[in-house]
């Protein structure tokens, strides 16, 4: 046996490929081909799967992209998605940081609270959406017998009226865009917390306790410990949750379906809260695969650029 | 600053919750650290020396007992109000800050009347960096420094706010052997230059002996002996201290005292007319052997290790209580390496008797 070659290399090089084959095959079929196909369809102007099957050919060009961008609905989706990202990612990161620092500093109940904070992560987001829809309902659900119908408002409005406020039309027909977005921001932030808390708490618990002992001996105030020690030491984890947060945010879709249903908006203004992914689904549903592919590539481009910016910023901000 | 520790006791709840037993880390520790001296807390791991240090520092509260800095009772004070500087075993330098920022960090915490302006902070930082000789490394990050340099930064950070007491937790344990020698001289020099009362913790007796003005030997939370390193070495008060101090370690034998003579096996090694008859444990320092073929004590020779300056004889004896007996003799005394047996006389001041049960020292007229 030569010292340079390993056994597999020198004797049966093809064996490695045999072992890798199942994984490679799956990747080719379900990842590589769809990616290639997306590019292909995006650049075939007016591509529709049904017509393609019938033998129709499509010219090559940027037609799908220009069409997508000209859609009023697309710009609406882009605005919704961007707004949700820009608001929820910093907010949820900041809250997650606060909560994990608090969780890390208590001993009793830490495990129990950790579980509670983690619940949204393991709960189906459609189910959560329906609960949110019920909570923010203005009319409330009607129940009781045919003789006596009790109408209750959603719990949020109940709380508001309990404290003497005016009930708000959050999500029902006639509600404002601001009210809709508020509900979505609350939902998304709450839903995004567990993962971020998990990562940040894990980061906190791996920070050497001696840094804090050293800071205590030097009489560092709590605030300074947080800003000068905790945050810099957590910066790799913070960068991670921000980047994954933005990526997830640009793919926001199910949360809105959960609260507003497939119509993506209040009854009188359907599609008002549609997102990029929602736009892609709609195009697919109408058999406009070319347009859907073009929109998907635009989304991919946006996520790529935002992630690159994030990485650039974190390079300067993330210490060590 | 005189540091006075009075009956310090620290009890921890047991890790095992089913057992309600408490673990006593430090028990009834009473000791006065003289002003401006370097004191080594010495003992095997788990003897409570670090706990004692953390109590002086304030990171841990004693279960009972009092700590005085000068006339001030600081027992209840938090660490930041005690004016102590602490150097951690693995230095705990903030990895995201430069050396300068690390050293300056404690100064930036100062509030109220102690608050310093930027120039003053920088001046103090550079000053202390010069004392520990890292003034050319101020812009580096800790991970760009060697272990010894990190150690100096840690000391600088502890010194910069001019603490009344400097505390070092196992300061040399993360350094390689060469650097350790160098750094311990350095610590000695810095301590002398600044004149700050310094306490350091170590499990390495050589380290403690070489630089301390005083050592405190601890075992299982109880102080065994305190004093000047050489005095403790020359006159250990019990078998533990005798065994713990000295390299190579002391040679231990089972022995008996009969009619004023110490018998190891059937040889009467020395005369101790003032000691009553009893079973004893005998400790002989390696340097306590004088080669003399017609001497009173004989050991079976295993080998001779020549180390230049002196010669180490590795030997066996049926009554020995240690894996091997080592005698250190002058290089100019010739011992035939082929010999099966070597005869010795024992220096009276290098042999110690201990009670068999309590392992306490039995003193006799030297």
XYZ file of C-alpha atoms in Angstrom:
686
model
C 0.000 0.000 0.000
C 1.343 3.375 -0.937
C 1.293 5.875 1.841
C -0.081 8.589 -0.373
C -3.299 6.982 -1.565
C -6.116 5.922 0.655
C -7.585 2.469 0.180
C -10.693 3.618 -1.619
C -8.758 5.793 -4.008
C -6.211 3.217 -5.017
C -8.380 0.133 -5.238
C -11.951 0.924 -6.170
C -12.491 4.568 -7.033
C -15.944 3.878 -8.448
C -17.183 2.609 -5.067
C -17.279 6.139 -3.701
C -19.619 7.159 -6.513
C -21.867 4.183 -5.822
C -22.225 5.244 -2.205
C -22.851 8.855 -3.198
C -25.307 7.990 -5.965
C -28.585 8.061 -4.001
C -27.886 11.496 -2.573
C -26.629 12.865 -5.879
C -29.654 11.476 -7.714
C -32.091 13.081 -5.277
C -30.270 16.397 -5.486
C -30.255 16.291 -9.278
C -33.960 15.570 -9.514
C -35.275 17.812 -6.766
C -32.748 20.636 -6.566
C -30.447 20.989 -9.538
C -32.973 20.378 -12.286
C -35.643 22.714 -10.817
C -33.029 25.459 -10.548
C -31.968 25.012 -14.174
C -35.581 24.755 -15.257
C -36.480 27.940 -13.394
C -33.790 29.851 -15.289
C -34.969 28.308 -18.561
C -38.631 29.172 -18.017
C -37.839 32.652 -16.763
C -36.146 33.583 -20.022
C -38.749 32.037 -22.336
C -41.134 34.940 -22.879
C -44.743 34.086 -22.032
C -43.900 30.510 -21.137
C -46.913 28.432 -20.045
C -46.536 24.757 -19.215
C -49.798 23.676 -20.837
C -48.998 25.373 -24.158
C -45.449 24.019 -24.069
C -46.822 20.502 -23.832
C -48.941 21.194 -26.902
C -45.777 22.006 -28.823
C -45.802 25.780 -28.695
C -42.381 27.430 -28.715
C -41.499 30.625 -26.884
C -38.980 33.290 -27.849
C -35.951 33.858 -25.613
C -35.779 37.230 -23.834
C -36.450 39.355 -20.789
C -40.163 39.677 -21.488
C -41.244 37.815 -18.356
C -39.211 40.136 -16.147
C -40.506 43.343 -17.685
C -44.046 41.983 -17.433
C -43.617 41.042 -13.780
C -42.194 44.430 -12.853
C -45.018 46.243 -14.590
C -47.649 44.416 -12.531
C -49.167 46.716 -9.928
C -49.673 43.619 -7.776
C -45.982 42.767 -7.937
C -44.929 46.179 -6.631
C -47.504 45.803 -3.869
C -46.030 42.398 -2.969
C -42.503 43.805 -3.003
C -43.521 46.667 -0.723
C -45.322 44.363 1.739
C -42.438 41.918 1.872
C -39.789 44.609 2.288
C -41.783 46.439 4.957
C -42.344 43.270 6.958
C -38.640 42.383 6.729
C -37.350 45.790 7.687
C -39.708 46.055 10.665
C -39.777 42.526 12.018
C -36.152 41.433 11.725
C -34.597 44.187 13.885
C -37.543 44.100 16.270
C -37.520 40.353 16.791
C -33.711 40.272 17.064
C -33.720 42.972 19.712
C -36.535 41.325 21.674
C -34.894 37.919 21.396
C -31.653 39.411 22.697
C -33.403 40.959 25.690
C -35.346 37.791 26.456
C -32.322 35.528 26.170
C -30.227 37.772 28.414
C -33.041 37.753 30.986
C -33.530 34.000 30.658
C -29.811 33.456 31.051
C -29.669 35.500 34.225
C -32.331 33.562 36.122
C -31.952 30.084 37.501
C -35.406 29.077 38.707
C -38.020 28.566 36.001
C -35.399 28.976 33.265
C -36.176 25.589 31.734
C -39.944 26.096 31.974
C -39.865 29.560 30.434
C -37.510 28.338 27.737
C -40.135 25.727 26.794
C -42.911 28.305 26.708
C -40.879 30.621 24.493
C -40.136 27.713 22.231
C -43.793 26.709 21.724
C -44.439 28.851 18.616
C -41.585 27.035 16.919
C -43.207 23.630 17.188
C -46.752 24.797 16.506
C -48.190 24.746 12.994
C -48.113 28.269 11.627
C -51.530 27.948 9.967
C -52.971 26.971 13.347
C -51.258 29.915 15.002
C -52.584 32.141 12.225
C -56.131 31.013 12.888
C -55.709 31.679 16.592
C -54.397 35.145 15.750
C -57.305 35.689 13.386
C -59.686 34.817 16.194
C -57.841 37.010 18.691
C -57.858 40.058 16.426
C -61.379 39.530 15.159
C -63.670 42.506 15.552
C -66.999 40.762 15.148
C -66.047 37.753 17.177
C -67.473 34.366 16.688
C -71.163 33.704 16.939
C -72.201 30.717 18.978
C -75.089 29.464 21.046
C -78.524 28.168 20.000
C -80.762 29.495 17.240
C -82.836 31.300 19.860
C -79.988 32.972 21.549
C -76.934 33.985 19.576
C -74.010 35.306 21.595
C -71.554 37.401 19.722
C -68.145 37.877 21.228
C -65.423 40.141 19.984
C -61.850 38.950 19.627
C -59.827 38.943 22.818
C -57.614 41.839 21.741
C -60.583 44.143 21.280
C -62.050 42.852 24.534
C -58.887 43.906 26.304
C -58.916 47.284 24.567
C -62.518 47.956 25.558
C -61.827 46.725 29.086
C -59.265 49.510 29.452
C -61.766 51.962 27.976
C -60.395 52.117 24.428
C -62.248 51.985 21.153
C -62.255 48.567 19.465
C -60.107 48.480 16.343
C -61.010 46.797 13.088
C -57.831 44.738 12.783
C -58.386 42.284 9.981
C -62.004 42.322 8.972
C -63.589 43.913 5.947
C -62.983 47.650 5.973
C -59.847 47.480 8.138
C -56.919 49.768 7.395
C -53.583 48.719 5.931
C -51.881 49.964 9.104
C -54.067 47.725 11.279
C -53.401 44.744 9.017
C -49.666 45.308 9.103
C -49.682 45.724 12.879
C -51.261 42.304 13.280
C -48.790 40.764 10.863
C -45.799 42.375 12.581
C -46.946 41.070 15.958
C -47.542 37.627 14.510
C -44.232 37.415 12.658
C -42.146 38.801 15.521
C -43.755 36.420 17.974
C -43.286 33.537 15.575
C -39.660 34.421 14.877
C -38.647 34.767 18.524
C -38.135 31.106 19.510
C -35.497 30.321 16.926
C -33.614 33.520 17.671
C -33.857 32.994 21.426
C -32.600 29.463 20.989
C -29.533 30.597 19.068
C -28.766 33.614 21.258
C -29.326 31.753 24.520
C -27.045 28.997 23.276
C -24.473 31.666 22.458
C -24.850 33.287 25.869
C -24.453 30.003 27.670
C -21.239 29.296 25.833
C -19.756 32.664 26.806
C -17.066 32.144 29.408
C -18.544 33.192 32.756
C -15.192 34.633 33.732
C -15.711 37.613 31.417
C -18.619 38.573 33.621
C -16.686 37.910 36.804
C -13.878 40.078 35.463
C -16.372 42.809 34.587
C -17.913 42.595 38.062
C -14.561 42.929 39.794
C -13.969 46.024 37.687
C -17.318 47.461 38.738
C -18.886 47.496 35.301
C -22.510 48.651 35.231
C -25.131 46.244 33.889
C -25.734 48.438 30.892
C -22.081 48.553 29.987
C -21.757 44.796 30.482
C -24.599 44.380 27.998
C -23.346 46.803 25.375
C -19.590 46.340 25.725
C -19.335 42.634 26.544
C -22.485 40.632 25.886
C -23.431 42.101 22.515
C -19.909 41.996 21.015
C -19.363 38.459 22.256
C -22.707 37.443 20.773
C -22.099 39.281 17.520
C -21.527 36.121 15.433
C -24.869 34.726 16.628
C -26.606 38.064 16.150
C -25.297 38.241 12.587
C -26.544 34.718 12.011
C -30.087 35.393 13.227
C -30.264 38.667 11.299
C -29.165 37.044 8.042
C -31.465 34.041 8.408
C -34.186 36.436 9.574
C -33.958 38.479 6.379
C -33.929 35.364 4.228
C -36.982 34.013 6.044
C -38.643 37.426 5.937
C -38.394 37.707 2.181
C -40.046 34.319 1.929
C -42.957 35.370 4.173
C -46.197 33.776 2.990
C -47.782 31.186 5.293
C -48.134 33.679 8.145
C -50.404 35.848 6.013
C -52.342 32.855 4.734
C -52.732 31.829 8.380
C -54.288 35.099 9.454
C -56.065 36.306 6.289
C -56.603 33.099 4.374
C -55.598 32.507 0.782
C -57.129 35.805 -0.278
C -54.163 37.539 1.349
C -56.121 40.487 2.650
C -59.330 41.654 4.318
C -62.546 40.668 2.534
C -62.994 44.063 0.856
C -59.426 44.328 -0.397
C -58.139 40.919 -1.355
C -54.472 40.616 -2.154
C -53.621 43.750 -0.203
C -51.115 41.883 1.946
C -49.782 39.631 -0.774
C -46.059 38.895 -0.679
C -43.389 37.909 -3.180
C -43.884 34.203 -2.560
C -47.636 34.763 -2.761
C -47.167 36.423 -6.147
C -45.185 33.418 -7.372
C -47.889 31.036 -6.185
C -50.594 33.072 -7.888
C -48.696 33.036 -11.173
C -48.223 29.275 -10.906
C -51.869 28.790 -10.127
C -52.759 30.634 -13.344
C -50.315 28.472 -15.304
C -47.918 31.354 -15.927
C -44.768 29.359 -15.159
C -42.586 31.815 -17.051
C -43.784 34.762 -15.017
C -43.519 32.763 -11.766
C -39.939 31.791 -12.602
C -39.005 35.370 -13.378
C -40.494 36.529 -10.058
C -38.641 33.730 -8.248
C -35.351 34.855 -9.789
C -36.041 38.452 -8.794
C -36.694 37.289 -5.236
C -33.503 35.239 -5.360
C -31.589 38.301 -6.527
C -32.998 40.458 -3.736
C -32.168 37.863 -1.058
C -28.679 37.480 -2.506
C -28.005 41.207 -2.444
C -29.413 41.664 1.060
C -27.373 38.721 2.355
C -24.212 40.077 0.749
C -24.836 43.442 2.379
C -25.465 41.687 5.689
C -22.234 39.767 5.368
C -20.309 42.933 4.544
C -21.753 44.740 7.542
C -21.115 41.816 9.866
C -17.544 41.551 8.662
C -16.967 44.949 10.160
C -19.244 44.472 13.145
C -18.681 40.866 14.123
C -15.717 40.682 16.420
C -13.241 37.850 16.214
C -2.808 47.001 52.755
C -2.986 44.350 55.450
C -5.550 41.699 54.612
C -6.932 39.999 57.676
C -8.930 36.809 57.248
C -10.800 35.731 60.360
C -12.369 32.283 60.666
C -13.382 32.246 57.016
C -15.647 29.331 56.195
C -17.335 28.545 52.908
C -19.934 25.812 52.645
C -21.476 24.785 49.333
C -24.665 22.751 48.961
C -23.867 19.322 47.589
C -24.238 18.850 43.837
C -26.172 15.691 44.511
C -29.559 16.985 45.599
C -30.658 13.743 47.229
C -27.867 13.963 49.728
C -28.535 16.957 51.883
C -24.878 17.033 52.824
C -22.982 20.266 52.487
C -19.502 20.447 51.082
C -17.096 22.501 53.126
C -14.678 24.152 50.713
C -12.896 26.302 53.255
C -12.992 25.710 56.972
C -12.102 28.218 59.680
C -9.385 29.988 57.679
C -7.553 32.529 59.818
C -4.525 34.325 58.452
C -3.120 37.814 58.244
C -1.489 38.842 54.993
C 1.156 41.452 55.783
C 1.229 44.723 53.882
C 3.031 44.691 50.544
C 3.931 41.027 50.630
C 3.482 38.278 48.078
C 1.595 35.361 49.561
C 1.080 31.988 47.879
C -1.962 29.863 48.657
C -0.755 26.354 48.004
C -2.464 22.992 47.929
C -3.681 20.167 45.735
C -6.719 20.780 43.553
C -9.939 20.945 45.508
C -8.279 22.174 48.690
C -10.255 25.426 48.733
C -7.456 27.791 47.749
C -9.338 29.298 44.800
C -12.469 29.627 46.918
C -10.423 31.544 49.482
C -9.138 33.838 46.740
C -12.651 34.456 45.430
C -13.815 35.290 48.935
C -11.031 37.863 49.315
C -12.070 39.189 45.924
C -15.764 39.283 46.780
C -17.024 37.100 43.959
C -18.025 34.603 46.631
C -19.527 35.413 50.001
C -18.133 33.517 52.984
C -20.640 31.374 54.898
C -19.109 32.727 58.089
C -16.053 34.655 59.175
C -14.795 38.114 58.349
C -12.431 39.770 55.905
C -10.669 43.024 56.773
C -8.700 45.242 54.418
C -6.727 47.285 56.909
C -9.345 48.349 59.453
C -12.274 48.121 57.021
C -14.594 45.155 57.274
C -15.180 44.304 53.595
C -16.972 40.995 54.184
C -20.277 42.293 52.864
C -18.867 44.557 50.143
C -19.292 43.621 46.478
C -16.056 43.108 44.520
C -16.131 46.502 42.818
C -16.131 48.341 46.159
C -13.175 46.439 47.551
C -10.502 47.825 45.313
C -9.107 44.483 44.267
C -7.552 43.443 40.994
C -8.079 39.863 39.925
C -6.155 37.929 37.297
C -8.013 34.857 36.139
C -6.455 31.510 35.438
C -7.219 31.769 31.717
C -6.879 35.571 31.832
C -10.477 36.323 30.691
C -9.281 39.043 28.329
C -12.159 40.416 26.294
C -11.484 38.890 22.875
C -13.162 41.679 20.928
C -11.103 44.485 22.439
C -7.531 45.471 21.761
C -4.941 45.274 24.488
C -5.365 49.000 25.083
C -9.148 48.734 25.340
C -8.817 45.754 27.666
C -6.501 47.594 30.035
C -8.541 50.784 29.850
C -11.851 49.019 30.473
C -11.732 49.155 34.314
C -10.869 52.862 34.170
C -13.878 53.631 32.001
C -16.086 52.086 34.672
C -15.026 54.601 37.287
C -17.810 56.925 38.330
C -18.304 60.144 40.231
C -15.236 61.638 41.865
C -12.931 58.913 40.527
C -13.914 59.572 36.931
C -10.935 60.202 34.665
C -10.700 62.123 31.420
C -9.530 60.422 28.256
C -5.943 61.658 28.385
C -5.534 60.565 31.976
C -6.922 57.113 31.148
C -4.546 56.751 28.242
C -1.635 57.924 30.384
C -2.396 55.387 33.087
C -2.871 52.623 30.504
C 0.476 53.290 28.876
C 2.141 53.575 32.265
C 0.935 50.209 33.467
C 1.613 48.625 30.076
C 5.188 49.794 30.465
C 5.480 48.160 33.890
C 4.453 44.786 32.474
C 6.464 45.503 29.296
C 3.706 45.245 26.708
C 3.628 48.900 25.658
C 4.460 47.891 22.064
C 1.448 45.564 21.824
C -1.338 48.003 22.698
C -3.132 47.805 19.353
C -3.192 44.008 19.160
C -6.138 41.752 19.915
C -5.697 39.060 22.595
C -5.720 36.225 20.037
C -2.671 37.795 18.393
C -0.650 37.450 21.588
C 1.310 34.579 23.081
C 0.257 33.060 26.386
C 2.859 35.012 28.300
C 1.844 38.286 26.684
C -1.823 37.635 27.447
C -0.826 36.987 31.032
C 0.865 40.384 31.198
C -2.161 42.108 29.712
C -4.321 40.447 32.350
C -1.989 41.673 35.083
C -1.961 45.152 33.557
C -5.757 45.215 33.500
C -5.807 44.224 37.169
C -3.180 46.818 38.081
C -4.440 49.799 36.121
C -7.012 50.937 38.684
C -4.330 50.725 41.369
C -5.943 48.035 43.478
C -5.278 47.754 47.185
C -4.888 44.019 46.779
C -3.849 42.045 43.717
C -5.190 38.516 43.385
C -3.854 35.943 40.938
C -5.609 32.646 40.302
C -3.157 29.981 39.086
C -1.279 32.664 37.141
C 1.248 30.354 35.534
C -0.712 27.190 34.859
C -1.470 28.047 31.239
C 2.136 28.742 30.307
C 4.778 26.338 29.074
C 7.654 25.398 31.363
C 10.129 27.986 30.049
C 7.681 30.842 30.076
C 6.580 29.824 33.532
C 10.032 30.380 34.978
C 10.308 33.720 33.240
C 6.834 34.897 34.168
C 7.154 34.027 37.817
C 10.230 36.240 38.066
C 8.192 38.866 36.255
C 5.331 38.628 38.739
C 7.838 38.951 41.550
C 9.370 42.034 39.931
C 6.006 43.679 39.259
C 4.885 43.007 42.807
C 8.097 44.501 44.234
C 7.875 47.525 41.944
C 4.273 48.307 42.794
C 4.396 47.204 46.415
C 0.806 45.959 46.206
C -0.210 43.249 48.637
C -0.563 40.215 46.411
C -2.161 36.837 46.917
C -1.771 34.086 44.380
C -3.090 30.583 44.168
C -1.130 27.629 42.880
C -0.925 23.884 43.121
C 2.728 23.967 42.123
C 4.868 24.019 45.250
C 7.994 25.036 43.396
C 6.211 28.068 41.986
C 4.931 29.050 45.414
C 8.244 28.491 47.160
C 10.277 30.396 44.588
C 8.517 33.742 44.619
C 6.407 33.969 47.779
C 7.267 35.930 50.869
C 4.894 33.619 52.701
C 3.038 30.478 51.808
C -0.174 29.011 53.140
C -0.441 25.257 52.655
C -4.016 24.014 52.500
C -5.629 20.604 52.426
C -9.355 19.926 52.090
C -10.267 23.445 53.126
C -8.098 23.471 56.241
C -4.913 25.466 56.641
C -2.056 23.089 57.368
C 0.796 25.488 57.876
C 1.760 29.075 57.152
C 5.079 30.796 57.074
C 8.151 31.708 55.091
C 8.599 29.097 52.337
C 12.002 27.938 53.549
C 10.833 27.656 57.162
C 7.851 25.571 56.136
C 10.086 23.351 54.038
C 12.644 22.974 56.802
C 10.132 22.299 59.496
C 6.840 20.838 58.255
C 4.222 20.494 60.946
C 2.662 17.347 59.561
C 3.207 14.602 57.028
C 0.981 16.258 54.399
C 3.055 19.433 54.343
C 6.274 17.423 54.319
C 5.073 15.392 51.353
C 3.624 18.336 49.471
C 6.725 20.528 49.544
C 9.942 19.593 47.821
C 11.072 18.079 44.527
C 11.964 15.279 44.455
C 9.422 14.508 47.178
C 10.343 13.442 50.675
C 11.047 9.728 51.266
C 8.581 8.169 53.672
C 9.087 5.031 55.773
C 7.184 3.072 58.393
C 9.307 2.981 61.515
C 9.340 2.470 65.263
C 10.912 4.360 68.121
C 12.389 1.950 70.671
C 14.421 3.085 73.682
C 15.375 6.394 72.147
C 16.310 5.120 68.708
C 14.399 5.339 65.410
C 14.314 1.916 63.759
C 13.632 1.675 60.027
C 13.471 -2.093 59.455
C 16.012 -3.362 61.976
C 18.477 -0.501 61.627
C 18.589 2.242 64.227
C 18.923 5.249 61.969
C 19.200 8.097 64.474
C 19.058 8.583 68.218
C 16.083 10.456 69.639
C 16.436 10.174 73.404
C 13.525 12.560 74.054
C 10.882 10.616 72.066
C 8.825 7.905 73.837
C 8.523 4.432 72.308
C 5.871 4.223 69.576
C 5.132 3.412 65.948
C 5.981 6.395 63.736
C 6.197 7.534 60.149
C 9.601 8.824 59.143
C 10.261 11.330 56.380
C 13.757 11.881 55.023
C 14.452 14.682 52.545
C 16.378 13.531 49.456
C 19.245 15.828 50.438
C 19.376 14.292 53.929
C 21.483 11.274 52.938
C 25.279 11.207 53.484
C 26.938 8.302 51.705
C 29.010 6.259 54.189
C 29.509 2.538 53.583
C 29.695 1.884 57.339
C 26.674 4.154 57.959
C 23.608 3.342 60.066
C 21.089 3.001 57.229
C 21.208 0.848 54.120
C 19.063 0.802 50.973
C 19.041 -1.470 47.925
C 20.333 0.468 44.891
C 18.267 0.475 41.695
C 20.136 3.011 39.685
C 22.215 6.159 39.636
C 21.024 9.238 37.749
C 23.778 11.731 37.058
C 22.425 15.224 36.557
C 25.663 17.184 36.402
C 25.380 19.381 39.435
C 24.434 16.464 41.649
C 23.658 12.772 41.568
C 20.360 11.120 42.286
C 20.322 7.612 43.762
C 17.163 5.618 43.067
C 16.665 2.975 45.727
C 14.404 0.465 47.465
C 13.763 -0.310 51.083
C 11.342 -2.881 52.534
C 9.862 -0.337 54.957
C 9.322 2.426 52.420
C 5.913 4.010 52.031
C 6.522 5.573 48.626
C 7.064 3.950 45.201
C 10.792 4.679 45.205
C 13.426 6.269 47.395
C 15.499 9.084 46.029
C 18.654 10.479 47.580
C 20.433 13.524 46.172
C 24.158 13.564 46.815
C 27.082 15.664 45.659
C 28.440 14.854 42.212
C 31.932 14.395 43.623
C 30.894 11.518 45.888
C 31.383 8.347 43.889
C 28.890 5.535 44.138
C 29.469 2.338 42.203
C 26.424 1.978 39.940
C 26.858 -1.804 40.065
C 26.627 -1.950 43.853
C 23.556 -3.680 45.275
C 23.491 -1.725 48.506
C 24.452 1.753 49.671
C 25.097 2.782 53.256
C 24.151 6.189 54.648
C 24.143 8.390 57.652
C 21.131 10.664 57.895
C 21.350 14.424 58.562
C 19.418 15.048 61.765
C 17.774 18.216 60.458
C 16.533 16.476 57.319
C 14.667 13.653 59.030
C 11.194 14.181 60.478
C 9.089 11.935 62.716
C 5.295 11.913 62.484
C 2.676 10.276 64.700
C 1.265 7.213 63.032
C -2.400 8.097 63.647
C -2.603 11.876 63.400
C 0.410 12.325 61.101
C 1.399 15.291 63.281
C 5.050 16.076 63.664
C 6.956 14.646 66.649
C 9.706 17.102 67.458
C 13.006 16.037 68.860
C 16.267 17.685 69.827
C 18.303 18.182 66.632
